[in-house]
């Protein structure tokens, strides 16, 4: 059940929900990271690192970098910043000036 939650959160970050919902979703990821890091790590690897999960415009290296940053985040503010940056990248807005993180 928790793996499915992580999948829904990732889909929301990648564009299934408005950017205004990113902070509460990041809070859930932060909590999972603090309390279930081993499971979260395996779920993220399994879900996000699939070849076309659901962001074919993001390279495997960028996905791996996001997973690494997410798992190493020790503070909510930094994690929120990284999630917003990845959301912009995955939604195809990087370098357009819209929307700023």
mmCIF file with all atom_site columns, C-alpha atoms in Angstrom, residues 8-60:
data_model
loop_
_atom_site.group_PDB
_atom_site.id
_atom_site.type_symbol
_atom_site.label_atom_id
_atom_site.label_alt_id
_atom_site.label_comp_id
_atom_site.label_asym_id
_atom_site.label_entity_id
_atom_site.label_seq_id
_atom_site.pdbx_PDB_ins_code
_atom_site.Cartn_x
_atom_site.Cartn_y
_atom_site.Cartn_z
_atom_site.occupancy
_atom_site.B_iso_or_equiv
_atom_site.pdbx_formal_charge
_atom_site.auth_seq_id
_atom_site.auth_comp_id
_atom_site.auth_asym_id
_atom_site.auth_atom_id
_atom_site.pdbx_PDB_model_num
ATOM 1  C CA . UNK A 1 8  ? 0.861  8.358  -6.790  1.00 0.00 ? 8  UNK A CA 1
ATOM 2  C CA . UNK A 1 9  ? 3.152  11.000 -5.264  1.00 0.00 ? 9  UNK A CA 1
ATOM 3  C CA . UNK A 1 10 ? 5.656  10.561 -8.089  1.00 0.00 ? 10 UNK A CA 1
ATOM 4  C CA . UNK A 1 11 ? 2.910  10.857 -10.703 1.00 0.00 ? 11 UNK A CA 1
ATOM 5  C CA . UNK A 1 12 ? 1.668  14.027 -9.017  1.00 0.00 ? 12 UNK A CA 1
ATOM 6  C CA . UNK A 1 13 ? 5.180  15.512 -8.993  1.00 0.00 ? 13 UNK A CA 1
ATOM 7  C CA . UNK A 1 14 ? 5.591  14.623 -12.651 1.00 0.00 ? 14 UNK A CA 1
ATOM 8  C CA . UNK A 1 15 ? 2.487  16.523 -13.704 1.00 0.00 ? 15 UNK A CA 1
ATOM 9  C CA . UNK A 1 16 ? -0.684 14.770 -12.566 1.00 0.00 ? 16 UNK A CA 1
ATOM 10 C CA . UNK A 1 17 ? -1.422 17.529 -10.058 1.00 0.00 ? 17 UNK A CA 1
ATOM 11 C CA . UNK A 1 18 ? -0.846 21.297 -9.869  1.00 0.00 ? 18 UNK A CA 1
ATOM 12 C CA . UNK A 1 19 ? 2.469  22.614 -8.596  1.00 0.00 ? 19 UNK A CA 1
ATOM 13 C CA . UNK A 1 20 ? 0.634  24.126 -5.623  1.00 0.00 ? 20 UNK A CA 1
ATOM 14 C CA . UNK A 1 21 ? 0.272  20.573 -4.275  1.00 0.00 ? 21 UNK A CA 1
ATOM 15 C CA . UNK A 1 22 ? 3.996  19.835 -4.307  1.00 0.00 ? 22 UNK A CA 1
ATOM 16 C CA . UNK A 1 23 ? 4.770  21.027 -0.767  1.00 0.00 ? 23 UNK A CA 1
ATOM 17 C CA . UNK A 1 24 ? 2.314  18.677 1.004   1.00 0.00 ? 24 UNK A CA 1
ATOM 18 C CA . UNK A 1 25 ? 3.450  15.795 -1.201  1.00 0.00 ? 25 UNK A CA 1
ATOM 19 C CA . UNK A 1 26 ? 7.068  16.588 -0.402  1.00 0.00 ? 26 UNK A CA 1
ATOM 20 C CA . UNK A 1 27 ? 6.202  16.497 3.306   1.00 0.00 ? 27 UNK A CA 1
ATOM 21 C CA . UNK A 1 28 ? 4.927  12.936 2.867   1.00 0.00 ? 28 UNK A CA 1
ATOM 22 C CA . UNK A 1 29 ? 8.104  11.929 1.028   1.00 0.00 ? 29 UNK A CA 1
ATOM 23 C CA . UNK A 1 30 ? 10.202 13.539 3.753   1.00 0.00 ? 30 UNK A CA 1
ATOM 24 C CA . UNK A 1 31 ? 8.358  11.566 6.417   1.00 0.00 ? 31 UNK A CA 1
ATOM 25 C CA . UNK A 1 32 ? 8.757  8.321  4.487   1.00 0.00 ? 32 UNK A CA 1
ATOM 26 C CA . UNK A 1 33 ? 12.431 9.121  4.028   1.00 0.00 ? 33 UNK A CA 1
ATOM 27 C CA . UNK A 1 34 ? 12.890 9.617  7.774   1.00 0.00 ? 34 UNK A CA 1
ATOM 28 C CA . UNK A 1 35 ? 10.952 6.524  8.862   1.00 0.00 ? 35 UNK A CA 1
ATOM 29 C CA . UNK A 1 36 ? 11.201 4.000  6.007   1.00 0.00 ? 36 UNK A CA 1
ATOM 30 C CA . UNK A 1 37 ? 14.355 4.860  4.086   1.00 0.00 ? 37 UNK A CA 1
ATOM 31 C CA . UNK A 1 38 ? 15.168 1.290  3.039   1.00 0.00 ? 38 UNK A CA 1
ATOM 32 C CA . UNK A 1 39 ? 11.710 0.646  1.643   1.00 0.00 ? 39 UNK A CA 1
ATOM 33 C CA . UNK A 1 40 ? 11.482 4.098  0.064   1.00 0.00 ? 40 UNK A CA 1
ATOM 34 C CA . UNK A 1 41 ? 14.815 3.570  -1.641  1.00 0.00 ? 41 UNK A CA 1
ATOM 35 C CA . UNK A 1 42 ? 13.728 0.281  -3.202  1.00 0.00 ? 42 UNK A CA 1
ATOM 36 C CA . UNK A 1 43 ? 10.317 1.685  -4.232  1.00 0.00 ? 43 UNK A CA 1
ATOM 37 C CA . UNK A 1 44 ? 11.901 4.718  -5.881  1.00 0.00 ? 44 UNK A CA 1
ATOM 38 C CA . UNK A 1 45 ? 14.442 2.572  -7.701  1.00 0.00 ? 45 UNK A CA 1
ATOM 39 C CA . UNK A 1 46 ? 11.731 0.205  -8.879  1.00 0.00 ? 46 UNK A CA 1
ATOM 40 C CA . UNK A 1 47 ? 9.247  2.888  -9.943  1.00 0.00 ? 47 UNK A CA 1
ATOM 41 C CA . UNK A 1 48 ? 11.178 5.920  -11.098 1.00 0.00 ? 48 UNK A CA 1
ATOM 42 C CA . UNK A 1 49 ? 14.061 4.194  -12.786 1.00 0.00 ? 49 UNK A CA 1
ATOM 43 C CA . UNK A 1 50 ? 11.855 2.241  -15.183 1.00 0.00 ? 50 UNK A CA 1
ATOM 44 C CA . UNK A 1 51 ? 12.785 3.277  -18.681 1.00 0.00 ? 51 UNK A CA 1
ATOM 45 C CA . UNK A 1 52 ? 9.649  5.305  -19.448 1.00 0.00 ? 52 UNK A CA 1
ATOM 46 C CA . UNK A 1 53 ? 8.059  5.842  -16.041 1.00 0.00 ? 53 UNK A CA 1
ATOM 47 C CA . UNK A 1 54 ? 5.999  8.222  -17.064 1.00 0.00 ? 54 UNK A CA 1
ATOM 48 C CA . UNK A 1 55 ? 8.564  10.799 -18.089 1.00 0.00 ? 55 UNK A CA 1
ATOM 49 C CA . UNK A 1 56 ? 10.360 9.783  -21.263 1.00 0.00 ? 56 UNK A CA 1
ATOM 50 C CA . UNK A 1 57 ? 11.878 13.290 -21.603 1.00 0.00 ? 57 UNK A CA 1
ATOM 51 C CA . UNK A 1 58 ? 14.024 12.853 -18.452 1.00 0.00 ? 58 UNK A CA 1
ATOM 52 C CA . UNK A 1 59 ? 17.217 10.853 -18.798 1.00 0.00 ? 59 UNK A CA 1
ATOM 53 C CA . UNK A 1 60 ? 18.008 7.870  -16.576 1.00 0.00 ? 60 UNK A CA 1
#
